[in-house]
Coordinates of C-alpha atoms and ligand atoms in Angstrom, one line a residue:
X27 CA 11.6 -8.3 -3.1
X28 CA 12.3 -11.7 -5.2
X29 CA 10.3 -14.8 -4.8
X30 CA 13.3 -16.5 -5.1
X31 CA 15.1 -15.2 -2.0
X32 CA 11.7 -15.4 0.2
X33 CA 12.0 -17.6 3.0
X34 CA 8.6 -18.8 2.8
X35 CA 6.6 -21.2 0.3
X36 CA 3.0 -21.1 -0.7
X37 CA 1.4 -24.4 1.3
X38 CA -1.0 -26.5 -0.7
X39 CA -3.4 -27.8 2.7
X40 CA -3.9 -25.3 6.4
X41 CA -2.6 -27.5 9.2
X42 CA -5.9 -29.7 9.9
X43 CA -6.2 -28.3 13.8
X44 CA -6.9 -24.7 12.4
X45 CA -10.6 -24.0 11.5
X46 CA -10.8 -20.2 11.1
X47 CA -11.1 -19.2 7.0
X48 CA -8.5 -16.2 7.9
X49 CA -5.7 -18.2 9.4
X50 CA -5.9 -21.0 7.1
X51 CA -5.4 -18.7 3.6
X52 CA -3.1 -16.8 6.1
X53 CA -0.9 -19.4 6.3
X54 CA -0.9 -21.2 2.9
X55 CA 0.2 -18.0 1.8
X56 CA 3.2 -17.8 4.3
X57 CA 2.1 -14.2 5.9
X58 CA 1.5 -16.2 9.4
X59 CA 3.5 -19.2 11.0
X60 CA 0.7 -20.7 13.9
X61 CA 2.9 -21.4 17.3
X62 CA -0.1 -23.0 18.7
X63 CA -3.4 -22.2 19.4
X64 CA -4.1 -18.0 19.7
X65 CA -0.5 -17.4 19.2
X66 CA 0.6 -16.7 16.0
X67 CA 3.7 -15.2 14.5
X68 CA 4.3 -13.0 12.0
X69 CA 6.4 -13.5 8.7
X70 CA 7.6 -10.6 6.5
X71 CA 4.5 -10.4 4.5
X72 CA 2.4 -10.4 7.1
X73 CA 4.3 -7.8 8.9
X74 CA 4.5 -5.5 6.0
X75 CA 0.6 -6.0 6.4
X76 CA 0.8 -5.7 10.2
X77 CA 2.8 -2.5 9.3
X78 CA 0.9 -0.7 7.0
X79 CA -2.4 -0.9 9.1
X80 CA 0.1 0.3 11.9
X81 CA 0.8 3.1 9.2
X82 CA -3.0 4.3 7.9
X83 CA -3.7 3.7 12.5
X84 CA -0.8 6.3 13.2
X85 CA -1.9 8.6 11.0
X86 CA -5.6 9.2 12.3
X87 CA -4.4 9.1 15.5
X88 CA -1.4 11.7 15.3
X89 CA -4.6 13.8 13.6
X90 CA -6.4 14.4 16.7
X91 CA -3.6 15.4 18.3
X92 CA -2.2 11.9 20.1
X93 CA 1.1 11.3 20.9
X94 CA 2.8 7.6 20.2
X95 CA 4.5 6.3 22.6
X96 CA 5.3 2.2 24.1
X97 CA 4.0 0.4 27.8
X98 CA 5.9 -2.5 29.2
X99 CA 4.1 -5.9 29.0
X100 CA 5.3 -7.1 32.6
X101 CA 2.8 -4.7 34.4
X102 CA 3.1 -4.1 38.8
X103 CA 0.3 -6.1 40.5
X104 CA -0.1 -2.7 43.2
X105 CA -1.7 -0.9 40.0
X106 CA -4.2 -3.0 39.1
X107 CA -4.9 -3.4 43.2
X108 CA -6.4 -0.2 43.6
X109 CA -9.3 -1.0 41.0
X110 CA -9.8 -5.0 41.4
X111 CA -8.7 -5.5 38.5
X112 CA -5.5 -7.7 39.4
X113 CA -8.5 -10.3 40.9
X114 CA -9.2 -12.9 38.5
X115 CA -12.7 -13.0 39.6
X116 CA -13.0 -9.5 38.2
X117 CA -10.3 -10.4 34.8
X118 CA -10.0 -13.1 33.8
X119 CA -7.9 -13.9 31.0
X120 CA -4.3 -12.6 32.9
X121 CA -1.2 -14.5 32.8
X122 CA 0.4 -13.3 35.8
X123 CA 3.8 -14.6 36.6
X124 CA 6.5 -13.7 39.0
X125 CA 10.0 -12.6 39.8
X126 CA 12.8 -14.9 41.0
X127 CA 11.9 -13.3 44.4
X128 CA 8.8 -14.0 44.3
X129 CA 7.2 -10.7 43.2
X130 CA 3.9 -10.7 41.3
X131 CA 4.1 -9.2 38.1
X132 CA 1.3 -9.6 35.6
X133 CA 1.7 -9.5 31.3
X134 CA 0.0 -6.8 29.7
X135 CA -3.7 -7.6 28.5
X136 CA -4.3 -3.9 29.0
X137 CA -2.8 -0.8 29.7
X138 CA -5.6 1.6 30.9
X139 CA -4.4 1.4 34.8
X140 CA -0.3 1.6 34.0
X141 CA -1.2 4.8 31.7
X142 CA -3.1 6.8 34.3
X143 CA -0.4 5.8 37.2
X144 CA 1.5 6.9 34.6
X145 CA 0.0 10.4 34.5
X146 CA 1.0 11.0 37.6
X147 CA 4.1 12.7 36.5
X148 CA 3.1 14.5 33.0
X149 CA 1.2 16.4 31.4
X150 CA -2.1 14.8 30.5
X151 CA -2.8 14.7 26.8
X152 CA -3.9 11.8 24.3
X153 CA -1.4 8.7 23.8
X154 CA -1.2 6.3 21.7
X155 CA 0.1 2.9 21.1
X156 CA 0.6 -0.4 19.0
X157 CA 1.3 -2.7 21.9
X158 CA 1.3 -6.9 21.9
X159 CA -1.1 -7.6 24.2
X160 CA -1.8 -11.2 25.9
X161 CA -5.0 -12.7 27.4
X162 CA -5.8 -16.3 28.5
X163 CA -8.5 -16.5 25.7
X164 CA -10.9 -19.7 26.6
X165 CA -11.1 -20.1 22.9
X166 CA -8.8 -19.2 20.1
X167 CA -10.9 -20.8 17.3
X168 CA -11.4 -17.6 14.8
X169 CA -7.4 -17.0 13.6
X170 CA -6.3 -13.8 14.1
X171 CA -9.0 -13.1 15.1
X172 CA -8.4 -14.0 18.9
X173 CA -4.9 -14.4 19.7
X174 CA -3.7 -14.6 23.2
X175 CA -1.1 -13.0 22.2
X176 CA -2.1 -10.1 20.2
X177 CA -1.3 -6.4 18.0
X178 CA -3.7 -3.8 19.4
X179 CA -3.2 0.2 19.2
X180 CA -4.8 1.7 22.1
X181 CA -5.1 5.1 23.3
X182 CA -6.2 7.2 26.1
X183 CA -7.0 10.8 26.6
X184 CA -7.1 12.9 29.7
X185 CA -9.2 15.5 30.1
X186 CA -10.4 18.3 32.4
X187 CA -13.9 18.6 31.9
X188 CA -17.1 15.8 30.3
X189 CA -17.1 18.8 27.6
X190 CA -13.8 17.9 27.1
X191 CA -13.9 14.2 27.2
X192 CA -17.4 14.8 25.0
X193 CA -15.4 17.1 22.7
X194 CA -12.6 14.4 21.6
X195 CA -14.4 11.8 22.1
X196 CA -16.2 13.1 18.7
X197 CA -13.0 13.3 17.1
X198 CA -11.9 9.5 17.7
X199 CA -15.1 8.6 16.3
X200 CA -14.7 10.0 13.0
X201 CA -10.9 9.0 13.0
X202 CA -11.7 5.6 13.8
X203 CA -14.4 5.8 10.6
X204 CA -11.5 7.6 8.5
X205 CA -9.1 4.3 9.1
X206 CA -12.0 2.2 8.6
X207 CA -11.9 4.1 4.6
X208 CA -8.7 4.2 4.5
X209 CA -8.2 -0.2 5.3
X210 CA -11.3 -1.0 3.0
X211 CA -13.9 -1.8 5.3
X212 CA -15.6 1.2 6.3
X213 CA -18.7 0.4 3.7
X214 CA -18.9 -2.6 6.1
X215 CA -18.1 -1.2 9.5
X216 CA -21.0 0.9 11.8
X217 CA -20.5 2.7 14.9
X218 CA -22.3 0.9 17.0
X219 CA -23.7 0.8 20.7
X220 CA -22.7 -1.1 23.2
X221 CA -22.5 -1.7 27.5
X222 CA -20.7 0.4 29.3
X223 CA -19.7 4.0 29.2
X224 CA -19.8 5.8 32.7
X225 CA -21.7 8.9 32.6
X226 CA -23.4 8.1 28.8
X227 CA -25.3 5.1 28.8
X228 CA -23.9 3.2 25.8
X229 CA -20.5 2.8 24.7
X230 CA -19.0 2.4 21.1
X231 CA -18.0 -0.2 19.1
X232 CA -17.0 -0.5 15.6
X233 CA -18.8 -3.3 14.1
X234 CA -17.6 -4.6 11.1
X235 CA -20.2 -7.1 9.1
X236 CA -18.5 -10.5 8.6
X237 CA -19.5 -14.1 8.7
X238 CA -16.4 -15.1 11.0
X239 CA -17.5 -12.9 13.4
X240 CA -18.3 -13.4 17.5
X241 CA -20.7 -10.6 17.8
X242 CA -24.5 -10.2 16.6
X243 CA -25.3 -6.2 16.1
X244 CA -29.3 -5.3 15.6
X245 CA -29.3 -2.7 12.4
X246 CA -31.1 0.2 10.7
X247 CA -29.1 0.6 7.3
X248 CA -31.5 3.3 6.8
X249 CA -31.2 5.3 9.4
X250 CA -27.5 4.1 10.4
X251 CA -28.3 2.6 13.6
X252 CA -26.4 0.0 14.8
X253 CA -26.9 -1.6 18.3
X254 CA -24.7 -4.6 19.8
X255 CA -27.3 -7.2 21.4
X256 CA -26.0 -7.5 24.5
X257 CA -28.0 -4.1 24.6
X258 CA -31.2 -4.1 21.9
X259 CA -33.8 -3.3 24.8
X260 CA -32.3 -0.1 26.4
X261 CA -30.7 0.7 22.8
X262 CA -34.3 0.6 20.8
X263 CA -35.4 2.5 23.8
X264 CA -33.5 5.6 24.3
X265 CA -33.3 5.4 20.6
X266 CA -36.6 5.7 19.4
X267 CA -36.2 2.8 16.7
X268 CA -38.9 -0.6 16.0
X269 CA -37.7 -3.7 16.9
X270 CA -38.5 -4.6 13.9
X271 CA -37.4 -2.6 11.5
X272 CA -33.5 -4.2 12.2
X273 CA -31.8 -6.8 10.4
X274 CA -29.5 -9.5 12.5
X275 CA -25.9 -9.7 11.0
X276 CA -23.2 -11.0 12.0
X277 CA -20.0 -8.8 13.2
X278 CA -16.5 -8.4 14.3
X279 CA -16.4 -5.6 16.7
X280 CA -12.3 -4.0 15.7
X281 CA -12.6 -1.1 17.3
X282 CA -14.1 0.6 20.1
X283 CA -14.0 2.5 22.8
X284 CA -15.3 3.6 26.0
X285 CA -15.1 6.6 28.7
X286 CA -14.5 6.1 32.2
X287 CA -16.0 9.1 33.7
X288 CA -13.6 9.9 36.5
X289 CA -14.2 6.9 37.7
X290 CA -10.2 5.1 36.9
X291 CA -8.8 8.7 37.8
X292 CA -10.8 8.3 41.5
X293 CA -9.8 5.2 42.1
X294 CA -6.2 5.4 41.4
X295 CA -5.8 8.9 42.5
X296 CA -4.6 10.5 39.8
X297 CA -6.2 14.9 40.1
X298 CA -5.2 18.2 38.5
X299 CA -4.9 20.6 40.4
X300 CA -7.4 23.3 39.4
X301 CA -7.4 27.7 39.3
X302 CA -8.9 27.4 42.5
X303 CA -5.6 25.8 43.9
X304 CA -8.4 22.5 44.6
X305 CA -7.6 19.0 43.6
X306 CA -10.0 17.6 40.5
X307 CA -11.1 14.5 39.1
X308 CA -9.7 13.3 35.3
X309 CA -12.4 12.9 32.6
X310 CA -10.7 8.9 30.7
X311 CA -11.9 7.8 27.4
X312 CA -10.0 4.7 26.0
X313 CA -9.7 3.7 22.4
X314 CA -9.0 0.0 21.0
X315 CA -8.0 -0.8 18.0
X316 CA -8.0 -4.3 17.2
X317 CA -4.6 -4.4 14.7
X318 CA -4.2 -8.5 14.1
X319 CA -8.6 -8.5 14.3
X320 CA -8.8 -6.0 11.6
X321 CA -6.2 -7.7 8.9
X322 CA -8.0 -11.1 9.9
X323 CA -11.1 -9.5 9.1
X324 CA -10.5 -8.4 5.7
X325 CA -8.6 -12.0 5.0
X326 CA -11.9 -13.2 6.1
X327 CA -14.3 -10.5 4.3
X328 CA -12.1 -9.9 0.8
X329 CA -10.8 -13.7 -0.2
X330 CA -12.2 -15.6 -2.6
X331 CA -11.9 -19.4 -3.8
X332 CA -8.5 -17.7 -5.2
X333 CA -7.4 -16.7 -1.7
X334 CA -6.2 -14.1 0.0
X335 CA -7.8 -10.4 -1.9
X336 CA -6.0 -7.1 -0.3
X337 CA -7.1 -3.6 -0.9
X338 CA -4.3 -1.3 -2.6
X339 CA -2.5 0.4 0.3
X340 CA -2.7 -2.8 2.8
X341 CA -1.0 -5.4 -0.1
X342 CA 2.5 -6.6 1.4
X343 CA 3.4 -5.5 -2.1
X344 CA 1.2 -3.9 -5.0
X345 CA 2.6 -5.3 -8.0
X346 CA 3.4 -9.5 -8.3
X347 CA 5.8 -9.9 -11.8
X348 CA 5.7 -12.9 -13.1
X349 CA 8.6 -13.9 -16.2
X350 CA 7.7 -16.8 -18.9
X351 CA 10.8 -18.1 -20.6
X352 CA 14.0 -16.6 -20.9
X353 CA 13.9 -13.3 -22.9
X354 CA 10.8 -12.7 -20.7
X355 CA 13.5 -13.0 -17.9
X356 CA 15.5 -10.6 -18.8
X357 CA 12.6 -8.0 -19.5
X358 CA 11.8 -8.7 -16.3
X359 CA 14.4 -8.4 -15.0
X360 CA 15.1 -4.6 -16.5
X361 CA 10.7 -3.5 -15.2
X362 CA 12.1 -5.0 -11.6
X363 CA 14.3 -2.1 -11.6
X364 CA 12.6 0.1 -13.2
X365 CA 9.5 -0.1 -10.6
X366 CA 11.3 -0.5 -7.9
X367 CA 13.9 2.8 -8.3
X368 CA 9.5 4.5 -9.5
X369 CA 8.6 4.1 -6.0
X370 CA 6.1 0.6 -6.8
X371 CA 6.8 -1.8 -4.2
X372 CA 6.9 -5.2 -6.5
X373 CA 7.2 -9.5 -5.6
X374 CA 9.0 -10.1 -8.7
X375 CA 8.5 -14.1 -9.5
X376 CA 11.9 -15.0 -10.1
X377 CA 11.4 -18.8 -10.3
X378 CA 12.3 -21.1 -12.8
X379 CA 8.3 -22.8 -11.8
X380 CA 5.4 -23.2 -14.1
X381 CA 3.5 -20.1 -15.0
X382 CA 0.9 -21.6 -13.7
X383 CA 2.2 -22.0 -10.4
X384 CA 3.2 -18.4 -10.6
X385 CA -0.4 -17.2 -11.1
X386 CA -1.3 -19.7 -8.5
X387 CA 0.5 -18.0 -5.9
X388 CA -0.2 -14.7 -6.7
X389 CA -3.3 -15.3 -5.9
X390 CA -2.9 -17.1 -3.1
X391 CA -1.1 -14.5 -1.5
X392 CA -3.8 -11.5 -3.1
X393 CA -1.2 -9.3 -4.4
X394 CA -3.8 -6.0 -6.8
X395 CA -1.5 -6.3 -9.7
X396 CA 0.2 -8.6 -11.4
X397 CA 1.8 -8.0 -14.7
X398 CA 3.8 -11.4 -16.9
X399 CA 5.8 -10.7 -18.6
X400 CA 6.5 -13.3 -21.8
X401 CA 8.5 -13.8 -25.2
X402 CA 5.6 -13.8 -26.6
X403 CA 4.6 -11.3 -25.8
X404 CA 7.6 -9.0 -26.0
X405 CA 7.8 -10.0 -29.5
X406 CA 4.2 -7.4 -30.0
X407 CA 6.1 -5.1 -27.4
X408 CA 3.0 -6.1 -24.5
X409 CA 2.5 -7.0 -21.1
X410 CA -0.3 -8.6 -19.6
X411 CA -2.1 -6.9 -16.8
X412 CA -4.5 -8.9 -14.4
X413 CA -6.1 -7.1 -12.0
X414 CA -6.9 -9.5 -8.4
X415 CA -9.9 -8.0 -7.2
X416 CA -12.3 -7.5 -10.8
X417 CA -10.1 -10.2 -12.0
X418 CA -9.7 -8.2 -15.2
X419 CA -6.8 -9.0 -17.7
X420 CA -5.4 -7.1 -20.2
X421 CA -2.7 -6.0 -22.4
X422 CA -0.8 -3.6 -22.3
X423 CA 1.6 -1.5 -24.2
X424 CA 4.7 -0.1 -21.5
X425 CA 3.6 3.2 -21.1
X426 CA -0.2 2.2 -20.1
X427 CA 1.4 -0.7 -17.9
X428 CA 3.4 1.6 -16.1
X429 CA 0.2 4.5 -16.4
X430 CA -1.5 2.3 -14.3
X431 CA 0.6 1.4 -11.5
X432 CA 3.2 4.6 -10.8
Ligands
ATP23 P1 -13.8 -8.4 22.4 O1 -15.3 -8.4 23.5 O2 -13.7 -9.0 21.3 O3 -13.1 -10.1 23.6 P2 -13.4 -6.2 23.8 O4 -14.1 -6.5 24.9 O5 -12.4 -7.6 25.3 O6 -13.0 -7.9 22.4 P3 -10.6 -4.5 24.1 O7 -10.3 -5.3 25.0 O8 -11.1 -2.9 24.2 O9 -11.8 -6.0 23.5 O10 -9.7 -4.1 22.9 C1 -9.9 -3.5 21.5 C2 -9.8 -4.5 20.3 O11 -8.6 -5.6 20.4 C3 -11.8 -4.8 19.8 O12 -12.2 -4.1 19.8 C4 -10.9 -6.1 19.5 O13 -10.4 -5.5 18.0 C5 -9.6 -6.6 19.4 N1 -9.5 -7.7 20.7 C6 -9.7 -8.0 21.9 N2 -9.1 -8.8 22.1 C7 -8.1 -9.7 20.4 C8 -8.2 -10.3 20.8 N3 -8.7 -12.2 21.9 N4 -7.2 -11.3 19.7 C9 -7.3 -9.9 18.5 N5 -8.4 -9.1 18.9 C10 -8.8 -8.4 20.4
MG24 MG1 -12.3 -9.7 24.8

């Protein structure tokens, strides 16, 4: 993509009403557009990041034999009545609406009940989707980390036995950790004991250390034990650790997994017929990852005073190509085509701008590798290479540069 063809421009300032660092940077760099508090549009660069995060999650969920589908945003009241969760006193984040004939509908804040209903017609396995969830959240001051609409990957698994669910649940924990590793936040993401869980005492959250997060967990780094503050007393007893061995850290919940046991299937009358010819309850697991929250957490954690910093595998483009001078521009045109032919994703700053402005934009955008082609360097048959994360700048021959990027 040529920067001259990109419809977004970088901004010096974020909107005054935007207090979250992740959204300030993402707005200034042209990744997102703020429609209103907690509601963001994802612009071309932001969309590319989301698609890359989704692809990593997709590969890992496919890896544990889950099937991708996409469910509906409009949902029926009757389905949620079965579990009492249509009631605003029980679920306080519903956006509700009506058909012209006054039939009440909800905008999906979750898809747990609809998927159980749907499974009455199908073979039960593991299913997942990427869906925009709508939630009337009370507070929306964390930028894209807490949206009133946001993209979630939700997955549901259905099992004939508790043992089968447990085995799958453990596979899902491993798949989740592979996702966080590939997103570049695995080292700072902890499988955390949290409240809930039908026949286990705890559910599990995936908490990523982040100053802008809304949660606090208690961490035993040596034993790799993490506990959400809401279940601290309970969990400390259960796990046999001392409170004063634990360190409190601020975190953001980037994912969670939960087992419902047979509660939801019983409430909603979903059974399977066993070999004995009788109806049996089904066990359900529910597994979420906040796609846009994860993007916000990465923006918060990896950024610096110059702007965003993306890891290679989720950056919207791998290379930011800067041309300086007339000869530099001709060579940059050629190099742009060559890199693209070799499959490298290049954002080419072909604008007639000061070098300093191009460098500043490449830093704000957080593209991992920058290549500068200038009249002066061409005389020596060299390119300048700068690594966004380490800040390292070196002069490279064309061969060395290709070896680094391809
Ligand atoms: P939280 O405690 O942060 O409100 P939750 O317990 O409501 O989260 P779930 O309903 O289980 O979360 O959703 C699954 C995942 O979706 C969460 O782990 C989180 O990463 C993400 N998520 C939840 N609410 C939001 C939101 N308002 N904006 C962005 N991501 C969210
Ligand atoms: Mg919530």
